[in-house]
């Protein structure tokens, strides 16, 4: 670690293998907290490279609990978080709409860090029990079309740096890792980021990993398609700036996205979308995010209009709600 810190002080970059070795060493108690603190601070001040991020990702996956899913093609829909907008559970709701449209989804998530309700909060609120049992997980995926992977059951390395991250009180490389450490390593991903710098970083990461992806950012700072204004999308095949009207939607207001003041209120919005009784803006936002997820799964072979229609049919027909009820029945 002394040599590593000297490298960073000389503004040198670390290799993917070096970063993986460091992460494994952290889980083995090889370094004192002071050195880990110095490492995280140096990386944050200089900015994390693609290989450095991938190295820590490799280490987390190697030291964690893997998940082997039997499906060939499935997607995770997730945001980086940290936009401090306290939106309702847009990504999680979109996952059930995508599954209701006939696709496979492996949603990776955790409890809320900066909002009232994270993915794990809204899932658990409905009486669902988290599991790491591979048979249970594959049954959920194959019978309901969706499986939920609660991060704390799989990424064991995170517990070793929890107190340090809390004490530092500023974002570190670990804040960037959440979307990359789904233990099933999905071949497809829809990722929401809070700024364009993150979009460029993850774009390079996904290209190295060979993932089929769409990365989205609302220009006014949401880490998802918010429909509150223009939003940018970059995928394996295109990069484009959209407006809500390009998708046939009216612009939304920030107030229409708020997830409420309690977990109960956030869960009620989640339910209202799947039950097709939500505010038009809330439904439209889920349709937009689900549509881009479907387009990724289709390798861009379906138009956005077709993908929006499929997402809408998933809600309007009750398929998304039936998917959620089947998921709850299997996992409760």
Short mmCIF file of C-alpha atoms in Angstrom, two decimals:
data_model
loop_
_atom_site.label_atom_id
_atom_site.label_comp_id
_atom_site.label_asym_id
_atom_site.label_seq_id
_atom_site.Cartn_x
_atom_site.Cartn_y
_atom_site.Cartn_z
CA UNK A 1 0.00 0.00 0.00
CA UNK A 2 2.92 2.35 0.65
CA UNK A 3 4.05 1.96 -2.97
CA UNK A 4 0.47 2.40 -4.19
CA UNK A 5 0.03 5.66 -2.27
CA UNK A 6 3.35 6.96 -3.58
CA UNK A 7 2.12 6.24 -7.11
CA UNK A 8 -1.06 8.17 -6.49
CA UNK A 9 0.86 11.10 -5.01
CA UNK A 10 2.83 11.17 -8.29
CA UNK A 11 -0.53 11.31 -10.13
CA UNK A 12 0.04 7.88 -11.67
CA UNK A 13 -2.82 5.54 -12.56
CA UNK A 14 -3.27 2.09 -11.06
CA UNK A 15 -3.86 -1.00 -13.16
CA UNK A 16 -7.01 -3.11 -13.02
CA UNK A 17 -5.08 -5.95 -11.37
CA UNK A 18 -3.52 -3.64 -8.77
CA UNK A 19 -6.95 -2.35 -7.79
CA UNK A 20 -8.38 -5.84 -7.59
CA UNK A 21 -5.53 -6.92 -5.30
CA UNK A 22 -6.12 -3.91 -3.06
CA UNK A 23 -9.82 -4.69 -2.73
CA UNK A 24 -9.09 -8.31 -1.86
CA UNK A 25 -6.48 -7.10 0.66
CA UNK A 26 -9.06 -4.82 2.29
CA UNK A 27 -11.35 -7.81 2.87
CA UNK A 28 -8.43 -9.70 4.43
CA UNK A 29 -7.62 -6.87 6.86
CA UNK A 30 -4.26 -6.26 5.19
CA UNK A 31 -4.35 -2.46 5.49
CA UNK A 32 -5.02 -0.09 8.39
CA UNK A 33 -7.99 2.28 8.09
CA UNK A 34 -5.66 5.27 7.71
CA UNK A 35 -4.14 3.86 4.51
CA UNK A 36 -7.55 2.97 3.06
CA UNK A 37 -8.73 6.50 3.86
CA UNK A 38 -5.70 7.96 2.09
CA UNK A 39 -6.28 5.72 -0.94
CA UNK A 40 -9.94 6.70 -1.28
CA UNK A 41 -9.13 10.38 -0.84
CA UNK A 42 -6.35 10.36 -3.45
CA UNK A 43 -8.56 8.58 -5.98
CA UNK A 44 -11.42 11.00 -5.39
CA UNK A 45 -9.24 14.09 -5.75
CA UNK A 46 -7.66 12.87 -8.98
CA UNK A 47 -10.71 11.14 -10.47
CA UNK A 48 -11.19 7.41 -10.98
CA UNK A 49 -10.11 5.78 -14.25
CA UNK A 50 -11.99 3.04 -16.07
CA UNK A 51 -9.44 0.34 -15.15
CA UNK A 52 -9.37 1.44 -11.51
CA UNK A 53 -13.15 1.15 -11.30
CA UNK A 54 -13.11 -2.22 -13.04
CA UNK A 55 -10.39 -3.48 -10.69
CA UNK A 56 -12.47 -2.74 -7.61
CA UNK A 57 -15.49 -4.28 -9.37
CA UNK A 58 -13.49 -7.46 -10.03
CA UNK A 59 -12.46 -7.62 -6.39
CA UNK A 60 -15.98 -7.17 -5.07
CA UNK A 61 -17.35 -9.87 -7.36
CA UNK A 62 -14.51 -12.27 -6.49
CA UNK A 63 -14.87 -11.84 -2.72
CA UNK A 64 -18.67 -11.78 -2.79
CA UNK A 65 -21.31 -14.42 -3.39
CA UNK A 66 -21.93 -15.14 -7.10
CA UNK A 67 -25.34 -15.83 -8.59
CA UNK A 68 -25.70 -18.17 -11.55
CA UNK A 69 -28.99 -17.50 -13.31
CA UNK A 70 -30.30 -19.93 -15.91
CA UNK A 71 -31.60 -17.29 -18.33
CA UNK A 72 -29.39 -16.26 -21.25
CA UNK A 73 -30.60 -12.68 -21.70
CA UNK A 74 -31.87 -10.43 -18.92
CA UNK A 75 -31.49 -6.84 -17.75
CA UNK A 76 -30.84 -4.81 -14.63
CA UNK A 77 -32.33 -1.31 -14.35
CA UNK A 78 -30.58 0.85 -11.80
CA UNK A 79 -29.51 4.42 -11.03
CA UNK A 80 -26.29 5.59 -9.46
CA UNK A 81 -28.30 7.44 -6.81
CA UNK A 82 -27.08 10.54 -5.10
CA UNK A 83 -29.11 13.00 -7.17
CA UNK A 84 -30.95 13.96 -3.95
CA UNK A 85 -34.24 14.36 -5.83
CA UNK A 86 -36.16 11.87 -3.64
CA UNK A 87 -38.10 10.45 -6.57
CA UNK A 88 -40.44 7.50 -6.26
CA UNK A 89 -39.05 4.04 -7.12
CA UNK A 90 -38.89 4.61 -10.88
CA UNK A 91 -36.25 1.98 -11.72
CA UNK A 92 -37.87 -0.73 -9.61
CA UNK A 93 -41.33 -0.04 -11.02
CA UNK A 94 -39.89 -0.09 -14.55
CA UNK A 95 -38.41 -3.53 -13.88
CA UNK A 96 -41.85 -5.03 -13.28
CA UNK A 97 -43.21 -3.33 -16.40
CA UNK A 98 -40.35 -4.82 -18.47
CA UNK A 99 -40.95 -8.26 -16.93
CA UNK A 100 -44.67 -7.87 -17.59
CA UNK A 101 -43.84 -7.28 -21.24
CA UNK A 102 -42.31 -10.76 -21.38
CA UNK A 103 -38.63 -10.12 -20.69
CA UNK A 104 -36.33 -11.35 -17.91
CA UNK A 105 -35.08 -8.97 -15.23
CA UNK A 106 -32.46 -9.39 -12.47
CA UNK A 107 -32.87 -6.28 -10.32
CA UNK A 108 -29.94 -5.48 -8.01
CA UNK A 109 -30.64 -2.99 -5.23
CA UNK A 110 -30.22 -1.84 -1.67
CA UNK A 111 -31.82 0.27 1.01
CA UNK A 112 -32.07 4.01 0.40
CA UNK A 113 -28.98 6.13 1.00
CA UNK A 114 -30.16 9.62 0.02
CA UNK A 115 -33.90 9.17 -0.59
CA UNK A 116 -36.85 7.99 1.49
CA UNK A 117 -37.23 4.63 -0.24
CA UNK A 118 -34.67 2.56 -2.11
CA UNK A 119 -35.39 -0.58 -4.10
CA UNK A 120 -34.96 -2.84 -1.08
CA UNK A 121 -37.23 -0.62 1.02
CA UNK A 122 -40.16 -0.84 -1.38
CA UNK A 123 -39.65 -4.56 -2.01
CA UNK A 124 -39.43 -5.39 1.69
CA UNK A 125 -42.41 -3.13 2.46
CA UNK A 126 -44.57 -5.57 0.50
CA UNK A 127 -43.59 -8.49 2.71
CA UNK A 128 -41.00 -9.93 0.36
CA UNK A 129 -38.06 -11.76 1.94
CA UNK A 130 -34.59 -11.39 0.47
CA UNK A 131 -32.80 -14.58 -0.50
CA UNK A 132 -29.41 -15.71 -1.79
CA UNK A 133 -30.56 -19.28 -2.43
CA UNK A 134 -29.86 -20.05 -6.12
CA UNK A 135 -32.86 -22.35 -6.51
CA UNK A 136 -35.19 -19.72 -5.09
CA UNK A 137 -33.66 -17.00 -7.26
CA UNK A 138 -33.96 -19.01 -10.45
CA UNK A 139 -37.51 -20.03 -9.63
CA UNK A 140 -38.42 -16.36 -9.26
CA UNK A 141 -36.74 -15.48 -12.56
CA UNK A 142 -38.27 -18.34 -14.52
CA UNK A 143 -41.80 -18.26 -13.06
CA UNK A 144 -42.27 -14.52 -12.48
CA UNK A 145 -39.80 -13.20 -15.03
CA UNK A 146 -37.95 -11.18 -12.40
CA UNK A 147 -35.56 -11.81 -9.51
CA UNK A 148 -34.45 -9.37 -6.82
CA UNK A 149 -30.86 -9.43 -5.56
CA UNK A 150 -30.47 -7.54 -2.28
CA UNK A 151 -26.94 -6.15 -2.40
CA UNK A 152 -26.07 -6.78 1.25
CA UNK A 153 -26.44 -10.54 0.79
CA UNK A 154 -23.83 -10.65 -1.96
CA UNK A 155 -21.20 -7.86 -1.85
CA UNK A 156 -19.49 -8.84 1.39
CA UNK A 157 -16.55 -6.48 0.76
CA UNK A 158 -18.71 -3.42 1.39
CA UNK A 159 -18.96 -4.11 5.12
CA UNK A 160 -15.20 -3.69 5.50
CA UNK A 161 -15.28 -0.07 4.31
CA UNK A 162 -18.65 1.01 5.71
CA UNK A 163 -17.29 2.88 8.77
CA UNK A 164 -14.59 4.60 6.68
CA UNK A 165 -17.07 5.76 4.04
CA UNK A 166 -19.38 7.06 6.74
CA UNK A 167 -16.57 8.97 8.45
CA UNK A 168 -15.30 10.54 5.22
CA UNK A 169 -18.70 12.04 4.37
CA UNK A 170 -17.86 12.57 0.71
CA UNK A 171 -18.46 10.27 -2.28
CA UNK A 172 -15.72 7.73 -3.06
CA UNK A 173 -15.08 5.10 -5.72
CA UNK A 174 -17.51 2.85 -3.84
CA UNK A 175 -20.38 5.16 -4.77
CA UNK A 176 -19.68 4.33 -8.42
CA UNK A 177 -19.60 0.57 -7.92
CA UNK A 178 -23.25 -0.16 -7.09
CA UNK A 179 -24.42 -0.40 -10.72
CA UNK A 180 -21.47 -2.63 -11.65
CA UNK A 181 -21.57 -5.35 -9.00
CA UNK A 182 -24.82 -7.16 -9.72
CA UNK A 183 -23.67 -10.66 -8.65
CA UNK A 184 -25.37 -12.28 -11.66
CA UNK A 185 -23.40 -10.03 -14.06
CA UNK A 186 -26.34 -9.29 -16.39
CA UNK A 187 -25.63 -9.05 -20.13
CA UNK A 188 -27.93 -6.02 -20.44
CA UNK A 189 -28.21 -2.86 -18.36
CA UNK A 190 -30.19 0.36 -18.25
CA UNK A 191 -28.24 2.76 -16.06
CA UNK A 192 -29.29 6.20 -14.88
CA UNK A 193 -26.49 8.63 -13.98
CA UNK A 194 -26.63 12.03 -12.30
CA UNK A 195 -24.23 13.87 -14.63
CA UNK A 196 -22.50 13.63 -18.00
CA UNK A 197 -19.06 12.92 -16.49
CA UNK A 198 -20.47 9.70 -15.05
CA UNK A 199 -22.08 8.92 -18.40
CA UNK A 200 -18.70 9.03 -20.14
CA UNK A 201 -17.07 6.89 -17.44
CA UNK A 202 -19.72 4.15 -17.49
CA UNK A 203 -19.88 4.25 -21.29
CA UNK A 204 -16.22 3.23 -21.39
CA UNK A 205 -16.73 0.66 -18.63
CA UNK A 206 -19.63 -1.06 -20.40
CA UNK A 207 -17.71 -1.13 -23.67
CA UNK A 208 -14.85 -2.95 -21.94
CA UNK A 209 -17.24 -5.39 -20.29
CA UNK A 210 -19.12 -6.11 -23.52
CA UNK A 211 -22.47 -5.22 -21.96
CA UNK A 212 -25.52 -4.24 -24.03
CA UNK A 213 -26.51 -0.97 -22.43
CA UNK A 214 -28.28 2.36 -22.39
CA UNK A 215 -27.07 5.09 -20.05
CA UNK A 216 -29.52 7.90 -19.38
CA UNK A 217 -29.24 11.30 -17.73
CA UNK A 218 -31.77 14.07 -17.38
CA UNK A 219 -29.96 17.33 -18.02
CA UNK A 220 -31.51 18.92 -14.93
CA UNK A 221 -29.74 16.37 -12.72
CA UNK A 222 -31.99 13.31 -12.37
CA UNK A 223 -30.30 9.91 -12.54
CA UNK A 224 -33.13 8.55 -14.70
CA UNK A 225 -35.42 9.75 -17.46
CA UNK A 226 -37.51 12.25 -15.50
CA UNK A 227 -39.40 13.89 -18.41
CA UNK A 228 -38.88 17.22 -16.62
CA UNK A 229 -36.81 18.44 -19.57
CA UNK A 230 -34.24 17.24 -22.10
CA UNK A 231 -32.41 14.01 -21.39
CA UNK A 232 -29.40 12.34 -22.96
CA UNK A 233 -29.11 8.67 -23.86
CA UNK A 234 -25.98 6.82 -24.95
CA UNK A 235 -26.07 3.17 -26.03
CA UNK A 236 -23.92 0.63 -27.88
CA UNK A 237 -25.08 2.16 -31.16
CA UNK A 238 -26.11 5.79 -30.67
CA UNK A 239 -25.87 8.92 -28.54
CA UNK A 240 -28.74 11.37 -28.62
CA UNK A 241 -30.47 14.20 -26.78
CA UNK A 242 -34.23 13.71 -26.42
CA UNK A 243 -37.08 15.90 -25.24
CA UNK A 244 -40.21 14.44 -23.58
CA UNK A 245 -42.24 15.33 -26.68
CA UNK A 246 -39.90 13.23 -28.84
CA UNK A 247 -41.42 10.24 -27.05
CA UNK A 248 -44.96 11.60 -27.23
CA UNK A 249 -45.08 12.66 -23.58
CA UNK A 250 -45.93 15.99 -22.00
CA UNK A 251 -43.19 17.46 -19.78
CA UNK A 252 -43.45 16.53 -16.09
CA UNK A 253 -42.91 18.74 -13.07
CA UNK A 254 -40.48 17.87 -10.25
CA UNK A 255 -43.42 17.72 -7.83
CA UNK A 256 -44.95 14.84 -9.82
CA UNK A 257 -41.85 12.70 -9.30
CA UNK A 258 -41.50 13.02 -5.54
CA UNK A 259 -41.59 9.71 -3.69
CA UNK A 260 -43.29 11.04 -0.60
CA UNK A 261 -42.13 11.61 2.94
CA UNK A 262 -42.36 7.99 4.12
CA UNK A 263 -41.77 4.47 2.84
CA UNK A 264 -45.53 3.95 2.95
CA UNK A 265 -46.14 6.87 0.58
CA UNK A 266 -43.43 5.63 -1.80
CA UNK A 267 -44.96 2.14 -1.80
CA UNK A 268 -48.38 3.61 -2.57
CA UNK A 269 -47.00 5.33 -5.70
CA UNK A 270 -45.29 2.08 -6.76
CA UNK A 271 -48.61 0.24 -6.36
CA UNK A 272 -50.60 2.94 -8.16
CA UNK A 273 -48.40 2.70 -11.28
CA UNK A 274 -48.66 -1.08 -11.50
CA UNK A 275 -52.42 -0.87 -10.85
CA UNK A 276 -52.74 1.76 -13.62
CA UNK A 277 -54.19 4.48 -11.41
CA UNK A 278 -51.15 6.73 -11.03
CA UNK A 279 -50.84 10.33 -12.12
CA UNK A 280 -50.28 10.52 -15.89
CA UNK A 281 -46.76 11.91 -15.36
CA UNK A 282 -45.83 9.06 -12.98
CA UNK A 283 -47.02 6.45 -15.49
CA UNK A 284 -45.29 8.20 -18.39
CA UNK A 285 -41.96 8.34 -16.57
CA UNK A 286 -42.08 4.60 -15.92
CA UNK A 287 -43.10 3.95 -19.54
CA UNK A 288 -40.15 5.99 -20.81
CA UNK A 289 -37.58 4.21 -18.66
CA UNK A 290 -39.07 0.76 -19.32
CA UNK A 291 -39.08 1.44 -23.07
CA UNK A 292 -35.36 2.13 -23.20
CA UNK A 293 -34.78 -1.06 -21.18
CA UNK A 294 -36.82 -3.05 -23.70
CA UNK A 295 -34.87 -1.50 -26.56
CA UNK A 296 -31.60 -2.64 -24.96
CA UNK A 297 -32.95 -6.18 -24.60
CA UNK A 298 -33.97 -6.09 -28.27
CA UNK A 299 -30.46 -4.91 -29.29
CA UNK A 300 -32.01 -1.77 -30.75
CA UNK A 301 -34.03 -3.74 -33.32
CA UNK A 302 -37.34 -2.28 -32.10
CA UNK A 303 -38.15 1.41 -32.43
CA UNK A 304 -38.76 3.50 -29.33
CA UNK A 305 -42.41 3.82 -30.35
CA UNK A 306 -42.75 0.02 -30.40
CA UNK A 307 -41.00 -0.28 -27.04
CA UNK A 308 -43.23 2.38 -25.46
CA UNK A 309 -46.29 0.55 -26.79
CA UNK A 310 -45.05 -2.71 -25.25
CA UNK A 311 -44.45 -1.02 -21.89
CA UNK A 312 -47.89 0.61 -22.03
CA UNK A 313 -49.55 -2.71 -22.83
CA UNK A 314 -47.75 -4.28 -19.86
CA UNK A 315 -49.45 -1.80 -17.52
CA UNK A 316 -52.79 -1.41 -19.30
CA UNK A 317 -53.36 -5.17 -19.62
CA UNK A 318 -52.52 -5.82 -15.97
CA UNK A 319 -49.49 -7.93 -16.94
CA UNK A 320 -47.08 -5.81 -14.87
CA UNK A 321 -49.32 -6.13 -11.81
CA UNK A 322 -49.71 -9.89 -12.31
CA UNK A 323 -45.93 -10.15 -12.60
CA UNK A 324 -45.48 -8.37 -9.29
CA UNK A 325 -48.10 -10.51 -7.56
CA UNK A 326 -46.46 -13.69 -8.83
CA UNK A 327 -43.07 -12.38 -7.70
CA UNK A 328 -44.49 -11.61 -4.24
CA UNK A 329 -46.14 -15.03 -4.01
CA UNK A 330 -42.82 -16.80 -4.76
CA UNK A 331 -40.66 -14.63 -2.49
CA UNK A 332 -42.87 -13.95 0.55
#
